[in-house]
Amino acid sequence: MKNFRILFLAIFFAAMMAGNLHAVDIETSGSASVDIMSNYVWRGQKLSNSVVIQPSVGITYGSFDANIWANYDSDRSESDDTKSGHGEFTETDVTLSYSLSLDKLNFTAGYIYYALEGANDTQELFLSTDYDTLLSPALTVYYDYDEGQGAFIIASVGHSFDVAKKLSLAVGATASYNINNKVMGFDEDGEDFSNFYTAELSSSLSIPISNAITLAPKAAYSFPLSNDAEEALEGISDDGDEDVFYGGINLTISF
């Protein structure tokens, strides 16, 4: 049933865009990418204790965007959560969104379906805004109306530098706040909570291989911003890790 829902959402959105493709001259583009990372880290939660492979494919049709992303854990058993010497896909996400720009302000509204192995699937709505100026400040509010029954806010800044011919270095920082979202874990009393969650510092180096192919090594450091977040991360993260340094490499093909 889980895979059917994912497939249905992907086909429905693709059909909606393709149905008007010949009727109106609207710009269409796509990309396929894969990340090979030392760990799977999501909003500060370390969700693997081994190398992961994360393929993704997306298509943009005018202001609409559809994306399918997956996580393959290289050392996760299909029958339990112990190391097994072989891997499995632990998560598949479908994201649908619509973007709008007003002068230097950009807005994106969307929906995410999280299909999970070993946990209940869940769903989020989100609204994001960013301002086209120095450091590109952005704010995104996610609302999990399914398993989480709460919200999660991420504020971010970032900048890209040209370090050599055709090479650029991107650096960024995020800070997050949890609002009674049960998916983000519980405090020392076992209750959902509202408090600052994690911060993350990141960097990546963009290396163009051709006009359509880019290689990007990257690294990040994530750490909790409150005692409540520490308690939550201890209960969620593999090995109870709170501070996580991780990295890897991304390959993207645009078409």
Short mmCIF file of N, CA and C in Angstrom, two decimals, residues 134-248:
data_model
loop_
_atom_site.label_atom_id
_atom_site.label_comp_id
_atom_site.label_asym_id
_atom_site.label_seq_id
_atom_site.Cartn_x
_atom_site.Cartn_y
_atom_site.Cartn_z
N LEU A 134 22.12 39.70 0.41
CA LEU A 134 23.31 39.13 1.03
C LEU A 134 22.94 38.04 2.04
N LEU A 135 23.58 36.89 1.94
CA LEU A 135 23.39 35.72 2.81
C LEU A 135 22.08 34.98 2.55
N SER A 136 21.24 35.47 1.63
CA SER A 136 20.02 34.76 1.23
C SER A 136 19.23 34.21 2.42
N PRO A 137 18.80 35.06 3.35
CA PRO A 137 18.05 34.56 4.52
C PRO A 137 16.76 33.87 4.10
N ALA A 138 16.45 32.76 4.77
CA ALA A 138 15.26 31.98 4.43
C ALA A 138 14.62 31.44 5.70
N LEU A 139 13.31 31.23 5.63
CA LEU A 139 12.56 30.68 6.75
C LEU A 139 11.55 29.68 6.19
N THR A 140 11.53 28.47 6.76
CA THR A 140 10.59 27.44 6.33
C THR A 140 9.84 26.89 7.54
N VAL A 141 8.52 26.81 7.41
CA VAL A 141 7.67 26.25 8.46
C VAL A 141 7.06 24.95 7.93
N TYR A 142 7.31 23.85 8.64
CA TYR A 142 6.74 22.55 8.29
C TYR A 142 5.66 22.21 9.32
N TYR A 143 4.55 21.66 8.84
CA TYR A 143 3.51 21.19 9.75
C TYR A 143 3.21 19.73 9.46
N ASP A 144 3.52 18.86 10.40
CA ASP A 144 3.21 17.43 10.29
C ASP A 144 1.81 17.21 10.87
N TYR A 145 0.85 16.96 9.98
CA TYR A 145 -0.53 16.78 10.41
C TYR A 145 -0.90 15.31 10.60
N ASP A 146 0.12 14.43 10.51
CA ASP A 146 -0.12 13.00 10.58
C ASP A 146 0.47 12.46 11.89
N GLU A 147 1.63 11.84 11.83
CA GLU A 147 2.24 11.25 13.03
C GLU A 147 2.76 12.30 14.01
N GLY A 148 3.26 13.41 13.47
CA GLY A 148 3.89 14.41 14.33
C GLY A 148 2.92 15.29 15.08
N GLN A 149 1.81 15.67 14.43
CA GLN A 149 0.82 16.56 15.03
C GLN A 149 1.48 17.80 15.63
N GLY A 150 2.41 18.38 14.87
CA GLY A 150 3.10 19.56 15.35
C GLY A 150 3.91 20.19 14.23
N ALA A 151 4.61 21.27 14.55
CA ALA A 151 5.34 22.03 13.54
C ALA A 151 6.84 22.00 13.79
N PHE A 152 7.58 22.42 12.77
CA PHE A 152 9.04 22.50 12.87
C PHE A 152 9.48 23.66 11.99
N ILE A 153 10.32 24.54 12.53
CA ILE A 153 10.74 25.76 11.82
C ILE A 153 12.25 25.72 11.60
N ILE A 154 12.68 26.05 10.39
CA ILE A 154 14.10 26.13 10.07
C ILE A 154 14.41 27.50 9.48
N ALA A 155 15.37 28.20 10.08
CA ALA A 155 15.88 29.47 9.55
C ALA A 155 17.28 29.21 9.01
N SER A 156 17.60 29.83 7.88
CA SER A 156 18.90 29.55 7.28
C SER A 156 19.49 30.80 6.63
N VAL A 157 20.82 30.81 6.53
CA VAL A 157 21.57 31.80 5.75
C VAL A 157 22.65 31.05 4.99
N GLY A 158 23.12 31.65 3.90
CA GLY A 158 24.16 31.00 3.13
C GLY A 158 24.74 31.93 2.10
N HIS A 159 25.91 31.54 1.59
CA HIS A 159 26.57 32.37 0.57
C HIS A 159 27.48 31.48 -0.26
N SER A 160 27.65 31.85 -1.52
CA SER A 160 28.51 31.10 -2.43
C SER A 160 29.65 31.99 -2.91
N PHE A 161 30.86 31.43 -2.91
CA PHE A 161 32.05 32.17 -3.31
C PHE A 161 32.69 31.49 -4.53
N ASP A 162 33.17 32.29 -5.46
CA ASP A 162 33.97 31.75 -6.56
C ASP A 162 35.40 31.60 -6.05
N VAL A 163 35.90 30.38 -5.99
CA VAL A 163 37.24 30.13 -5.45
C VAL A 163 38.26 29.88 -6.55
N ALA A 164 37.82 29.55 -7.74
CA ALA A 164 38.68 29.34 -8.90
C ALA A 164 37.78 29.35 -10.13
N LYS A 165 38.39 29.25 -11.30
CA LYS A 165 37.60 29.26 -12.52
C LYS A 165 36.60 28.11 -12.52
N LYS A 166 35.32 28.44 -12.59
CA LYS A 166 34.20 27.50 -12.62
C LYS A 166 34.01 26.72 -11.32
N LEU A 167 34.77 27.03 -10.27
CA LEU A 167 34.60 26.37 -8.97
C LEU A 167 33.99 27.34 -7.98
N SER A 168 32.98 26.88 -7.25
CA SER A 168 32.36 27.74 -6.24
C SER A 168 32.20 26.98 -4.92
N LEU A 169 32.42 27.70 -3.84
CA LEU A 169 32.28 27.14 -2.50
C LEU A 169 31.05 27.74 -1.84
N ALA A 170 30.14 26.90 -1.41
CA ALA A 170 28.92 27.35 -0.73
C ALA A 170 29.03 27.01 0.76
N VAL A 171 28.74 27.99 1.60
CA VAL A 171 28.72 27.77 3.04
C VAL A 171 27.37 28.21 3.57
N GLY A 172 26.91 27.53 4.62
CA GLY A 172 25.60 27.87 5.14
C GLY A 172 25.45 27.52 6.61
N ALA A 173 24.41 28.06 7.21
CA ALA A 173 24.10 27.77 8.61
C ALA A 173 22.59 27.75 8.78
N THR A 174 22.12 26.82 9.62
CA THR A 174 20.69 26.74 9.92
C THR A 174 20.48 26.66 11.42
N ALA A 175 19.32 27.09 11.86
CA ALA A 175 18.88 26.91 13.24
C ALA A 175 17.41 26.51 13.19
N SER A 176 17.01 25.62 14.09
CA SER A 176 15.64 25.11 14.02
C SER A 176 14.94 25.18 15.38
N TYR A 177 13.62 25.16 15.30
CA TYR A 177 12.78 25.23 16.50
C TYR A 177 11.64 24.22 16.35
N ASN A 178 11.44 23.40 17.37
CA ASN A 178 10.39 22.39 17.36
C ASN A 178 9.16 22.90 18.10
N ILE A 179 7.98 22.66 17.52
CA ILE A 179 6.72 23.06 18.18
C ILE A 179 5.86 21.81 18.36
N ASN A 180 6.05 21.11 19.45
CA ASN A 180 5.25 19.93 19.83
C ASN A 180 5.10 18.91 18.72
N ASN A 181 6.15 18.76 17.90
CA ASN A 181 6.15 17.77 16.83
C ASN A 181 6.70 16.45 17.37
N LYS A 182 5.85 15.46 17.47
CA LYS A 182 6.23 14.19 18.09
C LYS A 182 7.28 13.43 17.28
N VAL A 183 7.33 13.65 15.97
CA VAL A 183 8.35 12.99 15.15
C VAL A 183 9.75 13.44 15.55
N MET A 184 9.86 14.62 16.11
CA MET A 184 11.16 15.15 16.50
C MET A 184 11.61 14.68 17.88
N GLY A 185 10.82 13.82 18.53
CA GLY A 185 11.24 13.23 19.79
C GLY A 185 10.59 13.86 21.00
N PHE A 186 11.05 13.40 22.18
CA PHE A 186 10.43 13.79 23.44
C PHE A 186 11.47 14.26 24.45
N ASP A 187 11.02 15.06 25.43
CA ASP A 187 11.93 15.57 26.46
C ASP A 187 12.17 14.53 27.54
N GLU A 188 12.84 14.91 28.62
CA GLU A 188 13.21 13.96 29.67
C GLU A 188 11.99 13.39 30.40
N ASP A 189 10.85 14.06 30.28
CA ASP A 189 9.61 13.57 30.89
C ASP A 189 8.79 12.72 29.93
N GLY A 190 9.32 12.49 28.75
CA GLY A 190 8.60 11.69 27.76
C GLY A 190 7.48 12.43 27.07
N GLU A 191 7.52 13.77 27.09
CA GLU A 191 6.48 14.59 26.49
C GLU A 191 7.00 15.29 25.24
N ASP A 192 6.09 15.55 24.28
CA ASP A 192 6.49 16.40 23.16
C ASP A 192 6.73 17.81 23.70
N PHE A 193 7.53 18.58 23.00
CA PHE A 193 7.97 19.86 23.57
C PHE A 193 8.09 20.93 22.50
N SER A 194 8.14 22.18 22.96
CA SER A 194 8.43 23.34 22.11
C SER A 194 9.71 23.98 22.63
N ASN A 195 10.74 23.97 21.79
CA ASN A 195 12.02 24.55 22.18
C ASN A 195 12.93 24.56 20.97
N PHE A 196 14.05 25.27 21.09
CA PHE A 196 15.05 25.23 20.03
C PHE A 196 15.53 23.79 19.86
N TYR A 197 15.85 23.42 18.61
CA TYR A 197 16.19 22.03 18.32
C TYR A 197 17.67 21.88 17.98
N THR A 198 18.05 22.10 16.73
CA THR A 198 19.46 21.94 16.36
C THR A 198 19.92 23.11 15.50
N ALA A 199 21.25 23.22 15.39
CA ALA A 199 21.89 24.11 14.43
C ALA A 199 22.81 23.27 13.57
N GLU A 200 23.06 23.74 12.36
CA GLU A 200 23.97 23.01 11.47
C GLU A 200 24.80 23.99 10.66
N LEU A 201 26.10 23.69 10.56
CA LEU A 201 27.02 24.42 9.71
C LEU A 201 27.41 23.51 8.57
N SER A 202 27.40 24.03 7.34
CA SER A 202 27.67 23.17 6.20
C SER A 202 28.51 23.88 5.15
N SER A 203 29.15 23.09 4.30
CA SER A 203 29.91 23.64 3.18
C SER A 203 29.92 22.61 2.05
N SER A 204 30.00 23.11 0.82
CA SER A 204 30.11 22.22 -0.34
C SER A 204 30.87 22.94 -1.44
N LEU A 205 31.61 22.17 -2.23
CA LEU A 205 32.40 22.71 -3.32
C LEU A 205 31.82 22.19 -4.64
N SER A 206 31.35 23.10 -5.49
CA SER A 206 30.73 22.73 -6.75
C SER A 206 31.81 22.63 -7.84
N ILE A 207 31.91 21.44 -8.44
CA ILE A 207 32.91 21.17 -9.47
C ILE A 207 32.18 20.76 -10.75
N PRO A 208 32.11 21.62 -11.75
CA PRO A 208 31.42 21.26 -13.00
C PRO A 208 32.24 20.26 -13.81
N ILE A 209 31.62 19.15 -14.18
CA ILE A 209 32.26 18.16 -15.03
C ILE A 209 31.94 18.44 -16.49
N SER A 210 30.74 18.93 -16.74
CA SER A 210 30.30 19.35 -18.07
C SER A 210 29.20 20.37 -17.86
N ASN A 211 28.55 20.80 -18.95
CA ASN A 211 27.46 21.76 -18.81
C ASN A 211 26.29 21.20 -18.02
N ALA A 212 26.15 19.87 -18.02
CA ALA A 212 24.98 19.25 -17.37
C ALA A 212 25.33 18.45 -16.13
N ILE A 213 26.60 18.22 -15.85
CA ILE A 213 27.00 17.35 -14.75
C ILE A 213 27.86 18.12 -13.76
N THR A 214 27.51 18.00 -12.48
CA THR A 214 28.25 18.68 -11.42
C THR A 214 28.58 17.70 -10.31
N LEU A 215 29.80 17.79 -9.81
CA LEU A 215 30.26 16.99 -8.67
C LEU A 215 30.48 17.92 -7.49
N ALA A 216 30.02 17.51 -6.30
CA ALA A 216 30.11 18.41 -5.15
C ALA A 216 30.42 17.66 -3.86
N PRO A 217 31.69 17.64 -3.42
CA PRO A 217 31.98 17.14 -2.07
C PRO A 217 31.42 18.09 -1.03
N LYS A 218 30.94 17.54 0.11
CA LYS A 218 30.35 18.40 1.11
C LYS A 218 30.53 17.84 2.52
N ALA A 219 30.43 18.74 3.48
CA ALA A 219 30.59 18.35 4.89
C ALA A 219 29.67 19.21 5.74
N ALA A 220 29.26 18.67 6.90
CA ALA A 220 28.36 19.42 7.78
C ALA A 220 28.58 18.99 9.23
N TYR A 221 28.25 19.91 10.14
CA TYR A 221 28.32 19.63 11.58
C TYR A 221 27.01 20.07 12.21
N SER A 222 26.33 19.15 12.91
CA SER A 222 25.04 19.42 13.52
C SER A 222 25.13 19.24 15.03
N PHE A 223 24.45 20.11 15.79
CA PHE A 223 24.50 20.03 17.25
C PHE A 223 23.21 20.59 17.85
N PRO A 224 22.81 20.10 19.04
CA PRO A 224 21.55 20.54 19.66
C PRO A 224 21.65 21.95 20.23
N LEU A 225 20.49 22.61 20.32
CA LEU A 225 20.43 23.98 20.84
C LEU A 225 19.71 24.08 22.17
N SER A 226 19.25 22.96 22.72
CA SER A 226 18.54 22.99 24.00
C SER A 226 18.66 21.64 24.69
N ASN A 227 18.40 21.62 25.99
CA ASN A 227 18.40 20.36 26.74
C ASN A 227 17.30 19.43 26.24
N ASP A 228 16.15 20.00 25.87
CA ASP A 228 15.06 19.17 25.34
C ASP A 228 15.50 18.47 24.05
N ALA A 229 16.20 19.20 23.20
CA ALA A 229 16.69 18.61 21.95
C ALA A 229 17.72 17.52 22.24
N GLU A 230 18.57 17.73 23.22
CA GLU A 230 19.56 16.70 23.59
C GLU A 230 18.86 15.41 23.99
N GLU A 231 17.82 15.53 24.82
CA GLU A 231 17.08 14.35 25.25
C GLU A 231 16.42 13.65 24.07
N ALA A 232 15.84 14.44 23.18
CA ALA A 232 15.16 13.86 22.02
C ALA A 232 16.16 13.14 21.11
N LEU A 233 17.30 13.77 20.85
CA LEU A 233 18.29 13.18 19.95
C LEU A 233 18.92 11.93 20.54
N GLU A 234 19.09 11.89 21.85
CA GLU A 234 19.62 10.69 22.49
C GLU A 234 18.70 9.50 22.26
N GLY A 235 17.40 9.75 22.24
CA GLY A 235 16.46 8.65 22.05
C GLY A 235 16.24 8.26 20.61
N ILE A 236 16.53 9.16 19.67
CA ILE A 236 16.27 8.90 18.27
C ILE A 236 17.51 8.45 17.51
N SER A 237 18.62 9.15 17.71
CA SER A 237 19.81 8.96 16.89
C SER A 237 20.49 7.62 17.15
N ASP A 238 21.06 7.04 16.10
CA ASP A 238 21.87 5.83 16.25
C ASP A 238 23.01 6.12 17.21
N ASP A 239 23.23 5.23 18.17
CA ASP A 239 24.27 5.37 19.20
C ASP A 239 24.02 6.56 20.12
N GLY A 240 22.82 7.16 20.06
CA GLY A 240 22.49 8.29 20.93
C GLY A 240 23.30 9.53 20.66
N ASP A 241 23.85 9.66 19.45
CA ASP A 241 24.70 10.82 19.13
C ASP A 241 23.88 12.10 19.10
N GLU A 242 24.41 13.14 19.72
CA GLU A 242 23.78 14.46 19.72
C GLU A 242 24.50 15.39 18.74
N ASP A 243 25.85 15.42 18.85
CA ASP A 243 26.66 16.19 17.92
C ASP A 243 27.08 15.26 16.79
N VAL A 244 26.89 15.68 15.55
CA VAL A 244 27.18 14.81 14.41
C VAL A 244 27.99 15.57 13.38
N PHE A 245 29.15 15.03 13.02
CA PHE A 245 29.91 15.53 11.88
C PHE A 245 29.80 14.50 10.78
N TYR A 246 29.37 14.91 9.61
CA TYR A 246 29.18 13.96 8.52
C TYR A 246 29.51 14.63 7.19
N GLY A 247 29.69 13.84 6.17
CA GLY A 247 30.03 14.40 4.87
C GLY A 247 29.89 13.36 3.78
N GLY A 248 30.17 13.80 2.57
CA GLY A 248 30.07 12.89 1.43
C GLY A 248 30.23 13.63 0.13
#
